[in-house]
PDB file of C-alpha atoms in Angstrom:
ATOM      1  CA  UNK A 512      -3.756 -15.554  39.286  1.00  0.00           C
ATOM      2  CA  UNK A 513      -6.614 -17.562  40.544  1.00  0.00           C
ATOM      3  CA  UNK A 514      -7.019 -14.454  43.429  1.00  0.00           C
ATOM      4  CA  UNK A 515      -6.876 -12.000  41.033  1.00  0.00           C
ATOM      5  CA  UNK A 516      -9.701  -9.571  40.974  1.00  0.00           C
ATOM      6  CA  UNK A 517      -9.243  -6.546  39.054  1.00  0.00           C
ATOM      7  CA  UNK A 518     -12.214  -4.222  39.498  1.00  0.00           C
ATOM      8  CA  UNK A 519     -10.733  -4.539  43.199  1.00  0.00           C
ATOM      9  CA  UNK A 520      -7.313  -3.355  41.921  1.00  0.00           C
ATOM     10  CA  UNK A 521      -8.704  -1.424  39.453  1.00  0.00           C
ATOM     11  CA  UNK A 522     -10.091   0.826  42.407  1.00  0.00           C
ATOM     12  CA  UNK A 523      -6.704   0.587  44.495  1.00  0.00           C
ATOM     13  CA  UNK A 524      -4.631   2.024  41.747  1.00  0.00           C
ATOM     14  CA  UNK A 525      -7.385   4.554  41.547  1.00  0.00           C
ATOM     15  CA  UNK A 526      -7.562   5.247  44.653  1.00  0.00           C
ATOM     16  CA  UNK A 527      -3.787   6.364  44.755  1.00  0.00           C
ATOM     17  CA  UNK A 528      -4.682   8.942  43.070  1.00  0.00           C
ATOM     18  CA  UNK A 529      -0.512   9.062  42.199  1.00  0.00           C
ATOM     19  CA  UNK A 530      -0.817   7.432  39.197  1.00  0.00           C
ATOM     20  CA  UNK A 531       1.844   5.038  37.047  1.00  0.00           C
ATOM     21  CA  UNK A 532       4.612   7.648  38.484  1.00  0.00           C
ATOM     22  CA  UNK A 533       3.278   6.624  41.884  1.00  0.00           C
ATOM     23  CA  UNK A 534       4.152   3.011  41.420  1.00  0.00           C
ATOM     24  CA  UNK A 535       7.323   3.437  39.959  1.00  0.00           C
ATOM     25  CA  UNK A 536       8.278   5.442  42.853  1.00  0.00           C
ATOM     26  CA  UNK A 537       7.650   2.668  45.292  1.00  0.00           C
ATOM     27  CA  UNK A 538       9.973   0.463  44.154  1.00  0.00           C
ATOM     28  CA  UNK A 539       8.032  -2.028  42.086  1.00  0.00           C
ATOM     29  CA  UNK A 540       9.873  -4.922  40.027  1.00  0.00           C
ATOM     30  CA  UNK A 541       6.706  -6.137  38.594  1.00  0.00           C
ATOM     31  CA  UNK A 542       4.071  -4.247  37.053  1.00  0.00           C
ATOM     32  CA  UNK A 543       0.443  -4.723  38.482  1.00  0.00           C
ATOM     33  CA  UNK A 544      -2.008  -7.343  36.329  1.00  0.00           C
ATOM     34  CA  UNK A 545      -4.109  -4.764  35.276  1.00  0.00           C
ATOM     35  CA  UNK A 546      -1.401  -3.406  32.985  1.00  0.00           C
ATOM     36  CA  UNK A 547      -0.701  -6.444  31.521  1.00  0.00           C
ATOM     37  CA  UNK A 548      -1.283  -6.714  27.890  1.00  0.00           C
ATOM     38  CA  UNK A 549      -3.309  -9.580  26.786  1.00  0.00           C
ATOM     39  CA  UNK A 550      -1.839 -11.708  23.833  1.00  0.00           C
ATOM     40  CA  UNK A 551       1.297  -8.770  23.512  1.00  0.00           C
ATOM     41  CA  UNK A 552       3.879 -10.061  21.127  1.00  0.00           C
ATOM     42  CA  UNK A 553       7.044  -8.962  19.971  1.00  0.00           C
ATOM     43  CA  UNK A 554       5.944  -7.911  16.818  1.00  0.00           C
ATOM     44  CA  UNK A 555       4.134  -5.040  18.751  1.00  0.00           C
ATOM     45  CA  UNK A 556       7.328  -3.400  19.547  1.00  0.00           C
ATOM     46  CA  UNK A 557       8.447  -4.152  15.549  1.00  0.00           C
ATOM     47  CA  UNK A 558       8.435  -1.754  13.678  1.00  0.00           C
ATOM     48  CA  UNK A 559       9.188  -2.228   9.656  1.00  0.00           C
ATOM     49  CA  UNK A 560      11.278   0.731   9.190  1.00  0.00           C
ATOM     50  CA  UNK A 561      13.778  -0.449  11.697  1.00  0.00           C
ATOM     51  CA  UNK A 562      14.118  -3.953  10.283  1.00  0.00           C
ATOM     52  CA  UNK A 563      17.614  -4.711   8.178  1.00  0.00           C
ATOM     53  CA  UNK A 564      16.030  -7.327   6.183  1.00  0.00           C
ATOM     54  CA  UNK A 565      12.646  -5.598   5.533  1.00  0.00           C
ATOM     55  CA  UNK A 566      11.957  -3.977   2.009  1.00  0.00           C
ATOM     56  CA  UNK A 567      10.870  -0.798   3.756  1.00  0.00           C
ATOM     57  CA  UNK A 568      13.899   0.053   5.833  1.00  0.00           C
ATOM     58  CA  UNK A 569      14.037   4.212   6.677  1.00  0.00           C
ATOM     59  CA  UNK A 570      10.446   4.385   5.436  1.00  0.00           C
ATOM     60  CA  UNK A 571       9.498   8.089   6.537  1.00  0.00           C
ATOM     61  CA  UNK A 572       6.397   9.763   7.062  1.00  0.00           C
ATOM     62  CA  UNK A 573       6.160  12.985   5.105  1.00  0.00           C
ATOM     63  CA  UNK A 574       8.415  16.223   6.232  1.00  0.00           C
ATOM     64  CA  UNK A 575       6.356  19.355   4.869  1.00  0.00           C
ATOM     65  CA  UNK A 576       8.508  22.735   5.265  1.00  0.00           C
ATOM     66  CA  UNK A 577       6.155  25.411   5.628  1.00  0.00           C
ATOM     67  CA  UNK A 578       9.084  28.295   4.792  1.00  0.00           C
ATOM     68  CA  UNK A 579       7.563  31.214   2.275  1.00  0.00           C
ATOM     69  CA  UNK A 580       4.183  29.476   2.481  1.00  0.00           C
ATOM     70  CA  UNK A 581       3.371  32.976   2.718  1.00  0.00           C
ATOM     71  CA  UNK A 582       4.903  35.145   0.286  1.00  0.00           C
ATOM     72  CA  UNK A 583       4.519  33.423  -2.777  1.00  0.00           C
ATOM     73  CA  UNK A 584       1.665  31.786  -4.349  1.00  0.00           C
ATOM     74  CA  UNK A 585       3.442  28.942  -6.253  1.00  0.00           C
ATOM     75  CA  UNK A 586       5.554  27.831  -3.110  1.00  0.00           C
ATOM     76  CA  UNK A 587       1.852  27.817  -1.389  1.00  0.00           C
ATOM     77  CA  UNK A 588      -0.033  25.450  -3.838  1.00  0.00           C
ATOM     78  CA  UNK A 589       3.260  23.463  -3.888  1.00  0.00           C
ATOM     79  CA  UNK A 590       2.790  22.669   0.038  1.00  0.00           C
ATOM     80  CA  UNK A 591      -1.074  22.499  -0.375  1.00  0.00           C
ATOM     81  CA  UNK A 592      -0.029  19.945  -2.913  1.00  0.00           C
ATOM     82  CA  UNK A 593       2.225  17.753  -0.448  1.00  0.00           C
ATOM     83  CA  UNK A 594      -0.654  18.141   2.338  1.00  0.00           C
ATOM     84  CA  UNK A 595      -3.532  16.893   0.320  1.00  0.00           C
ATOM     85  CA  UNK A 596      -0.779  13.714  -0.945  1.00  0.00           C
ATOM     86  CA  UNK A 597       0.255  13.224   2.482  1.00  0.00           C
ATOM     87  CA  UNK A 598      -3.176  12.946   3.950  1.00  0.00           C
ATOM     88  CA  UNK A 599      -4.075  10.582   1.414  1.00  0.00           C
ATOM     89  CA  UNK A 600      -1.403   8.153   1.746  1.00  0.00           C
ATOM     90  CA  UNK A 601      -0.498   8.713   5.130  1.00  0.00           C
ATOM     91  CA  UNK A 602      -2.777  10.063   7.349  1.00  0.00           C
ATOM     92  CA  UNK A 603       0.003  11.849   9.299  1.00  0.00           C
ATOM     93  CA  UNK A 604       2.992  14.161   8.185  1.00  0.00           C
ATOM     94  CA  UNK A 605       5.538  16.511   9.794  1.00  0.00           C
ATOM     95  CA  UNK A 606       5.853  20.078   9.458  1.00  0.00           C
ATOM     96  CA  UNK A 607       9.313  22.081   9.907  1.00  0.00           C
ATOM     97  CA  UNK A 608       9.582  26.005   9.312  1.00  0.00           C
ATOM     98  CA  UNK A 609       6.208  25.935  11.264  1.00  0.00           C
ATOM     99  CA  UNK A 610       6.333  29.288  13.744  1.00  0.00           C
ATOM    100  CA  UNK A 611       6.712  27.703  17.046  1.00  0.00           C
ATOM    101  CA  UNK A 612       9.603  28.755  18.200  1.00  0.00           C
ATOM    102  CA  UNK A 613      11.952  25.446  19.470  1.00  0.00           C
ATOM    103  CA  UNK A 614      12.467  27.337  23.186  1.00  0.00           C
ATOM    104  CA  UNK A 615       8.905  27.377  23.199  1.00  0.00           C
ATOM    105  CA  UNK A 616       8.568  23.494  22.188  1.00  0.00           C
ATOM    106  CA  UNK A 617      11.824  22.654  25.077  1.00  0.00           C
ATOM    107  CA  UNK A 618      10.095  24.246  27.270  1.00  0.00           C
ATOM    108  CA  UNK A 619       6.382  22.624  27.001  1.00  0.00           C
ATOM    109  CA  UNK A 620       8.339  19.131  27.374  1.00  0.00           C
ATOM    110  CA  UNK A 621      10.112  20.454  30.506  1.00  0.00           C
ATOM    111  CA  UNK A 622       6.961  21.625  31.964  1.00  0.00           C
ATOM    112  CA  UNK A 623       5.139  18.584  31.582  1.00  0.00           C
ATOM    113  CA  UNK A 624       7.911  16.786  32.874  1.00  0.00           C
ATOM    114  CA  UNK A 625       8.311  18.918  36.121  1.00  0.00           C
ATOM    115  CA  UNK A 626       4.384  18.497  36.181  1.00  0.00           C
ATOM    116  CA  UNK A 627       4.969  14.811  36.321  1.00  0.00           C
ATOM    117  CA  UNK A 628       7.651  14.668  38.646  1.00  0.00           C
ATOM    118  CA  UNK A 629       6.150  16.737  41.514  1.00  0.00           C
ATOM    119  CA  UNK A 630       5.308  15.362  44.470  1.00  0.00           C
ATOM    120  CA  UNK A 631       2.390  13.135  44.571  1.00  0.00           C
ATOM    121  CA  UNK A 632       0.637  15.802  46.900  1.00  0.00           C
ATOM    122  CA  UNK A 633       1.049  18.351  44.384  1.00  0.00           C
ATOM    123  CA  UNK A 634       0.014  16.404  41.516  1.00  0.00           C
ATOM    124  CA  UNK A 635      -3.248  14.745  43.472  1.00  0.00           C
ATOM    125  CA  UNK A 636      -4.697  18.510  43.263  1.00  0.00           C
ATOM    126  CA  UNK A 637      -5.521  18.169  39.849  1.00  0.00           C
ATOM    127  CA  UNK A 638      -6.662  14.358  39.945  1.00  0.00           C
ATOM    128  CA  UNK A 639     -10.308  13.453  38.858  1.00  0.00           C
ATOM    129  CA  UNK A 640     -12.221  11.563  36.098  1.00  0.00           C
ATOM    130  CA  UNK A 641     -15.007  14.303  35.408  1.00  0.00           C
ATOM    131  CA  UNK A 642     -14.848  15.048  32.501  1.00  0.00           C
ATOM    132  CA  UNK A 643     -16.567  18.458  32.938  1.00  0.00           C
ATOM    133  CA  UNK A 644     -13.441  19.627  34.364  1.00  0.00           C
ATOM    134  CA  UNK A 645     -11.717  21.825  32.441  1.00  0.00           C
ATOM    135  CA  UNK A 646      -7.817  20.991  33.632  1.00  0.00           C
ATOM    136  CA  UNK A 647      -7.672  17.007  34.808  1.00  0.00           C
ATOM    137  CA  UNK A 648      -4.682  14.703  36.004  1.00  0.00           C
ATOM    138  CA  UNK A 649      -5.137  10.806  35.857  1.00  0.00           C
ATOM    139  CA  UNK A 650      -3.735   7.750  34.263  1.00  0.00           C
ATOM    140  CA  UNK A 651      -5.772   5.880  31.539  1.00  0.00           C
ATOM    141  CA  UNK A 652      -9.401   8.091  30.703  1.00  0.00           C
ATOM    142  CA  UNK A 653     -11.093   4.239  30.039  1.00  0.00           C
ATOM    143  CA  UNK A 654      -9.315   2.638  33.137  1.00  0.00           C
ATOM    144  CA  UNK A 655     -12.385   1.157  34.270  1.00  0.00           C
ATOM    145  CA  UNK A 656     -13.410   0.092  30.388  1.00  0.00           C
ATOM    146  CA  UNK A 657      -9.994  -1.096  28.399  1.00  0.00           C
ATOM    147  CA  UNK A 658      -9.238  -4.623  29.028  1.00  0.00           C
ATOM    148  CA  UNK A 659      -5.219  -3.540  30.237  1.00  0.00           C
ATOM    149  CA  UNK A 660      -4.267  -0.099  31.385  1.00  0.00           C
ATOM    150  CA  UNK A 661      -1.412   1.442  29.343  1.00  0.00           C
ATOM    151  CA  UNK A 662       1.676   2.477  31.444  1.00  0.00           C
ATOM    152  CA  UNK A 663       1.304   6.409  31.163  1.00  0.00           C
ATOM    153  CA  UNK A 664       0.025   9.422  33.159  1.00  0.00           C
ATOM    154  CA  UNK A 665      -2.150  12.198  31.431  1.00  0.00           C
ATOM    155  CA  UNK A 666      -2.405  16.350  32.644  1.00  0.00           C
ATOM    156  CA  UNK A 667      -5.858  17.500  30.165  1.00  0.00           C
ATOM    157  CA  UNK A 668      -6.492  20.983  29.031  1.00  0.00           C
ATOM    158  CA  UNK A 669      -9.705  21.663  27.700  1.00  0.00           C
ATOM    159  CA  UNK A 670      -7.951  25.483  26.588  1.00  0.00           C
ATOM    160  CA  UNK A 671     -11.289  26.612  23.831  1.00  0.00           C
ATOM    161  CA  UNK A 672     -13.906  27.270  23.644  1.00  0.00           C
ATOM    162  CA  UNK A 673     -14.270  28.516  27.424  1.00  0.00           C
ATOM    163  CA  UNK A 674     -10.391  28.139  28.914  1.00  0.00           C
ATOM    164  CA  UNK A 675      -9.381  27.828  32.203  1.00  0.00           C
ATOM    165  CA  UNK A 676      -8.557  31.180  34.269  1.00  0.00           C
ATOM    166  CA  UNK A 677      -4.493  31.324  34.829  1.00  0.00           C
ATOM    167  CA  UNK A 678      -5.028  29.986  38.342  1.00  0.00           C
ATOM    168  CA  UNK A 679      -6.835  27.192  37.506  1.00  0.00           C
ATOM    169  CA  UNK A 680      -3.515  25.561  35.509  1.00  0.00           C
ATOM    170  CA  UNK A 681      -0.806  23.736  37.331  1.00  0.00           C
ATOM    171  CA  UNK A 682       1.953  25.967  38.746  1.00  0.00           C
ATOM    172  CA  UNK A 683       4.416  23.540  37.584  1.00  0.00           C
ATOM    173  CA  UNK A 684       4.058  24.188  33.591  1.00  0.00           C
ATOM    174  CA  UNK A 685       1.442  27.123  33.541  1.00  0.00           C
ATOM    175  CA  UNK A 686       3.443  29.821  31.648  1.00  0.00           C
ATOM    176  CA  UNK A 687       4.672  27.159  29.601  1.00  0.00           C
ATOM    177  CA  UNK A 688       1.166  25.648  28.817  1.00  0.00           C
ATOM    178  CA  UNK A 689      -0.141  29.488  27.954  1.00  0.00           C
ATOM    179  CA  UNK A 690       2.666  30.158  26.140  1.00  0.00           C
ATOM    180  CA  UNK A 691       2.790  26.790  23.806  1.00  0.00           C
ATOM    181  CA  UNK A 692      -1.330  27.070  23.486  1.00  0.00           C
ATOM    182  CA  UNK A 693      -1.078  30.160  22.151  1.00  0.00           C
ATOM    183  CA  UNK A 694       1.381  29.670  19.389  1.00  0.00           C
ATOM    184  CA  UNK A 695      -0.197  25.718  18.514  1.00  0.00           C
ATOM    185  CA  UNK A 696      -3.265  27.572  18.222  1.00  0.00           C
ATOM    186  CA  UNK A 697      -2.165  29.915  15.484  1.00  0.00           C
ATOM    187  CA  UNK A 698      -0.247  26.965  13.576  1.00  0.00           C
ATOM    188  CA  UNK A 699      -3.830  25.336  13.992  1.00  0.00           C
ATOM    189  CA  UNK A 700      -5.590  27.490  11.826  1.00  0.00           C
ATOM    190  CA  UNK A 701      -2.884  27.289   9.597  1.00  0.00           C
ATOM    191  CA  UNK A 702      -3.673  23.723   9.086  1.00  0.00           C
ATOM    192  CA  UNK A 703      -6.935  23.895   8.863  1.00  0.00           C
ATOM    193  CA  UNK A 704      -5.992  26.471   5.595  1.00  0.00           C
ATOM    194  CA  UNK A 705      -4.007  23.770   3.879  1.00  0.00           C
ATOM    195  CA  UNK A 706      -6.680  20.671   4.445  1.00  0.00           C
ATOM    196  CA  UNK A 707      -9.383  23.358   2.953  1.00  0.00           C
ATOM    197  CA  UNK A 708      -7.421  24.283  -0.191  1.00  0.00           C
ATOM    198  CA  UNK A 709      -6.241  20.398  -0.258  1.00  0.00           C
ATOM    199  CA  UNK A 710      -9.650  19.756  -0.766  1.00  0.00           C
ATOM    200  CA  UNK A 711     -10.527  22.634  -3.450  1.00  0.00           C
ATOM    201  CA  UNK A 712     -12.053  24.458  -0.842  1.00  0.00           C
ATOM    202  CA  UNK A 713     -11.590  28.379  -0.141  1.00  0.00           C
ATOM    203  CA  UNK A 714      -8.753  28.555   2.836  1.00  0.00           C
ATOM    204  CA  UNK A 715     -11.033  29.356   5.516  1.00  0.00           C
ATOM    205  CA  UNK A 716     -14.124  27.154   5.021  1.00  0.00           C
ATOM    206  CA  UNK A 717     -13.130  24.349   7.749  1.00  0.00           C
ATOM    207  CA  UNK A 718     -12.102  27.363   9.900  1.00  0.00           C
ATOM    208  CA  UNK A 719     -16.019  29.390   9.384  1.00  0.00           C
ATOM    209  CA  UNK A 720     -17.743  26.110  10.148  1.00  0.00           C
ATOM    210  CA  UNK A 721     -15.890  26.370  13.342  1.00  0.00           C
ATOM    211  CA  UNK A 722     -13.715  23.219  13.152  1.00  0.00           C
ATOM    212  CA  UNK A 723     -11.074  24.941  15.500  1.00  0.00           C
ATOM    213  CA  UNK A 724     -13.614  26.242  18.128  1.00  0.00           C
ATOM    214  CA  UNK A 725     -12.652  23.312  20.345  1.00  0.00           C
ATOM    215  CA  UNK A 726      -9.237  23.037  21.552  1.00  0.00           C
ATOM    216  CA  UNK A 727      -7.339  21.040  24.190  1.00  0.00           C
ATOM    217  CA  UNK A 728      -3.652  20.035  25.346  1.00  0.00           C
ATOM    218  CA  UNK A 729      -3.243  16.364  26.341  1.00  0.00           C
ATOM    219  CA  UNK A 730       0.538  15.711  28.403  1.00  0.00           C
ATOM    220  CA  UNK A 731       1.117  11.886  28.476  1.00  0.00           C
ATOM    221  CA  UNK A 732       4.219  11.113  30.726  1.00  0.00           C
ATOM    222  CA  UNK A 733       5.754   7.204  30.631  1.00  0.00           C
ATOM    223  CA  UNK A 734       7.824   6.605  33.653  1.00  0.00           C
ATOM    224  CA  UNK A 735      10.612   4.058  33.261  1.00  0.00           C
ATOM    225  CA  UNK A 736       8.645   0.506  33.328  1.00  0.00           C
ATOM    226  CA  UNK A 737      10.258  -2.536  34.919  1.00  0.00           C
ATOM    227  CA  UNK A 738       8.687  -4.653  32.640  1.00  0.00           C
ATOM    228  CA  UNK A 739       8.332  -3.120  28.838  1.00  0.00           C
ATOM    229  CA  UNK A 740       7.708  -6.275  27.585  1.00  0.00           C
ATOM    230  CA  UNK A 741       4.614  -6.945  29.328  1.00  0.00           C
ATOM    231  CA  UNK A 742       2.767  -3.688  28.457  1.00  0.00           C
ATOM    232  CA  UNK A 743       2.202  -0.585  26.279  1.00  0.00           C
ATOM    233  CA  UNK A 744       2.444   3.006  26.799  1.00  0.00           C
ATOM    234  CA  UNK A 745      -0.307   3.601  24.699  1.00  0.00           C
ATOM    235  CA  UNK A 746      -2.528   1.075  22.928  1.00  0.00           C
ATOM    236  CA  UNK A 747      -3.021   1.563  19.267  1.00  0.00           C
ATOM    237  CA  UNK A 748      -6.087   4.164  18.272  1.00  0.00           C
ATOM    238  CA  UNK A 749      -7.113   6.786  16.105  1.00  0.00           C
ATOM    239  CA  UNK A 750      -7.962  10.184  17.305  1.00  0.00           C
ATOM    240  CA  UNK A 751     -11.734  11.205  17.810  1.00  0.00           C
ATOM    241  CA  UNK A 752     -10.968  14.881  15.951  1.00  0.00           C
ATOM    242  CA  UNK A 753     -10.293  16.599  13.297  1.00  0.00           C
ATOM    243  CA  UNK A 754      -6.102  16.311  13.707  1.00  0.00           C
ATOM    244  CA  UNK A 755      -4.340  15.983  16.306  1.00  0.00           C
ATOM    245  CA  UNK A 756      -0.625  18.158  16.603  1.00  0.00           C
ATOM    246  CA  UNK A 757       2.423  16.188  18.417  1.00  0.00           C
ATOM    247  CA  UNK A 758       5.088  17.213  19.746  1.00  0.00           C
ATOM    248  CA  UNK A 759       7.426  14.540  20.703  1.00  0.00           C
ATOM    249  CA  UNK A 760      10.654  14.520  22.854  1.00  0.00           C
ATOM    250  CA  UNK A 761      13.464  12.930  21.327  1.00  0.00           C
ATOM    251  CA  UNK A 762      12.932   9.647  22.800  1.00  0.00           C
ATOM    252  CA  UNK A 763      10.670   8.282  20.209  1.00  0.00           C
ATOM    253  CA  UNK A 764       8.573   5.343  20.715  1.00  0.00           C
ATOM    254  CA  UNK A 765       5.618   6.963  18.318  1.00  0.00           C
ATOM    255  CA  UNK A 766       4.403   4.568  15.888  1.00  0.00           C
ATOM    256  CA  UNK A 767       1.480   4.532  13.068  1.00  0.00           C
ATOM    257  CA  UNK A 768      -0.008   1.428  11.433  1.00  0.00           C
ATOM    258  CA  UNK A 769       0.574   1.929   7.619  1.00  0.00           C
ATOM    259  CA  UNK A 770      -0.601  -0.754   5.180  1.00  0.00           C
ATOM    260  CA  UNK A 771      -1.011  -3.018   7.986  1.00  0.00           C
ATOM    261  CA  UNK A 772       2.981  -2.413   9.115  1.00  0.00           C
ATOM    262  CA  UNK A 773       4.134  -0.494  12.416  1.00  0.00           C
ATOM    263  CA  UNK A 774       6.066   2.005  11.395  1.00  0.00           C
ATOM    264  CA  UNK A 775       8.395   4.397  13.800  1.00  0.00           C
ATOM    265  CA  UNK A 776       8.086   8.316  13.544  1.00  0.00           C
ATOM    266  CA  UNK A 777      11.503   9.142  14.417  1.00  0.00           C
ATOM    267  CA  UNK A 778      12.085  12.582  15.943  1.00  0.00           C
ATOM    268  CA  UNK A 779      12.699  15.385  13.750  1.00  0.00           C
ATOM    269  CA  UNK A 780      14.425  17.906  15.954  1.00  0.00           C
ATOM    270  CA  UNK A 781      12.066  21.293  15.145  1.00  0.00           C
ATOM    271  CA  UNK A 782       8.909  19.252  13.605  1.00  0.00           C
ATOM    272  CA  UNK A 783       5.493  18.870  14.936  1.00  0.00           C
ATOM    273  CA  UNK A 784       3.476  15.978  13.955  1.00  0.00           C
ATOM    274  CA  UNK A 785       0.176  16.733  12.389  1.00  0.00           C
ATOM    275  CA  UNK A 786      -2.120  13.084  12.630  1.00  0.00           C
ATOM    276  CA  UNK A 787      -5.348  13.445  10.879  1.00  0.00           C
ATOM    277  CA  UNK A 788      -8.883  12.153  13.112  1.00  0.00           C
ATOM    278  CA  UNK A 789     -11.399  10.471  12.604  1.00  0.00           C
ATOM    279  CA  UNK A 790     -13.579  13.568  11.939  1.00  0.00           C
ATOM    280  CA  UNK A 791     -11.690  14.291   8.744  1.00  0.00           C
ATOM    281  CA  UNK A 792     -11.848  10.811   8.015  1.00  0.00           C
ATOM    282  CA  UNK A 793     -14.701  11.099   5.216  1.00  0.00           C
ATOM    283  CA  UNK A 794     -13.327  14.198   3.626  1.00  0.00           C
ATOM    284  CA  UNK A 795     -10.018  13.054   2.789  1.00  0.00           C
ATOM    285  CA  UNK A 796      -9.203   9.566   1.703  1.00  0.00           C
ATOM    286  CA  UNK A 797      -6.917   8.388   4.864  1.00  0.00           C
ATOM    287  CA  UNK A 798      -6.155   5.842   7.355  1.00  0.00           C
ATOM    288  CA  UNK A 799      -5.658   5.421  10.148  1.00  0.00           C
ATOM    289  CA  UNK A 800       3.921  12.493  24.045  1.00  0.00           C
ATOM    290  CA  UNK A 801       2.161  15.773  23.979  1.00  0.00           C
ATOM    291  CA  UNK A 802      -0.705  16.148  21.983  1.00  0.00           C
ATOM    292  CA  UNK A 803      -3.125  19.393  20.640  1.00  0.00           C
ATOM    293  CA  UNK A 804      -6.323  18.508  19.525  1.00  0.00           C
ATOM    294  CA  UNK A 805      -9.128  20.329  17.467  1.00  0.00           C
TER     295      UNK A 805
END
């Protein structure tokens, strides 16, 4: 430890340019220091809901079914109704019956994964930390400013206002990252729509100040780590937007901090997690992997 100097490994990791997926692939045992969790307990990993002797065993985040939200006004105000609770005692909920179609969902997660799992050549292409790029690969955005890396890689769309041409995406998941935009995108605005009328506003007054003008896709990947107990995959954080929608595999590992207790998000198969920012924050009375953000 006393020869430890991580701005110099920092750099080397860096300077890979492979990533967490890189390391794994070499064989490690031990994870690097500068992934190494300061002052990490157990009770990280805990989360309430999965504890026998806890009061809040199966606790749930909110499933909203958006089926007939549509076609009849009563069935509409009755899901505006569970938004605008959910938000407030929440900050996060699920939505089933949503419009994007499940092949469409199996296939994002395979295309991220075959992004991933490339060869390093392919996948050092896209590598860079400007963030005027429009389609990025790295691991950790605040590398150089967080005080331990998390254990994940990260493929960034920037796909609105001004998306990347067709040619500029990865081959590896480029139909499937059109594809999934452009049905997310539509469920979006839908979202927006419910938040509005949640807060007694007309349906598309988030949507004509332009809340949804910026869009992007954000693909974390978390090899296997030799080591889970010494690190994170992601550090805990809320979002910098107005909400973020999730779309998990069904390996789980999501978590939310709800009256100061972890609680797990288990997979629903079919549901997309909707996890309100920071930006919507002061409008509605709230808290607190593949990820599109508005």
């Amino acid at each position: 430890m006393a020869n430890y100097d991580r701005a110099k490994d920092l750099k080397a990791f860096d300077d890979t340019k492979a990533g967490v997926k890189g390391l794994v692939d070499s064989g490690i045992v031990h994870i690097p220091e500068i992934f190494v969790t300061p002052a990490l307990t157990k009770n990280e990993f805990s989360a309430k809901n999965l504890d026998p002797d806890s009061n809040v065993v199966n606790v749930q985040i909110p499933v909203i079914d958006l089926k007939g939200m549509n076609g009849d006004d009563f069935r509409r105000r009755r899901i505006v109704e569970e938004v605008g609770e959910a938000c407030k005692t929440w900050g996060f909920f699920q939505v089933v019956n949503h419009s994007v179609p499940q092949h469409v969902m199996d296939e994002m997660i395979s295309g991220v994964k075959s992004f991933n799992e490339q060869s390093s050549e392919k996948k050092m292409e896209f590598y860079s930390r400007d963030n005027l790029k429009k389609v990025k690969f790295n691991s950790n955005f605040d590398l150089y400013s967080s005080k331990a890396a998390n254990w994940r890689d990260s493929l960034t769309c920037v796909m609105a206002p001004n998306p990347p041409t067709k040619d500029e995406l990865p081959e590896a998941c480029r139909e499937e990252l059109l594809q999934y935009s452009e049905h997310v995108r539509k469920l979006g605005h839908t979202i927006f729509e419910l938040l509005a009328e949640a807060l007694g506003l007309k349906p598309n007054h988030l949507l004509d100040m332009d809340c949804a003008k910026g869009q992007f896709i954000i693909s974390h990947y978390y090899p296997p780590c030799p080591e889970p107990n010494k690190t994170l995959g992601i550090t805990k954080h809320t979002d910098p937007d107005f909400f973020t929608i999730l779309l998990q595999d069904q390996i789980g590992g999501l978590q939310i901090n709800h009256q100061n207790q972890w609680i797990d998000i288990h997979p629903v198969t079919g549901a997309l997690v909707i996890n309100l920012g920071d930006l919507l924050q002061a409008s509605i009375s709230s808290r607190s992997d593949l990820l599109f953000m508005f």
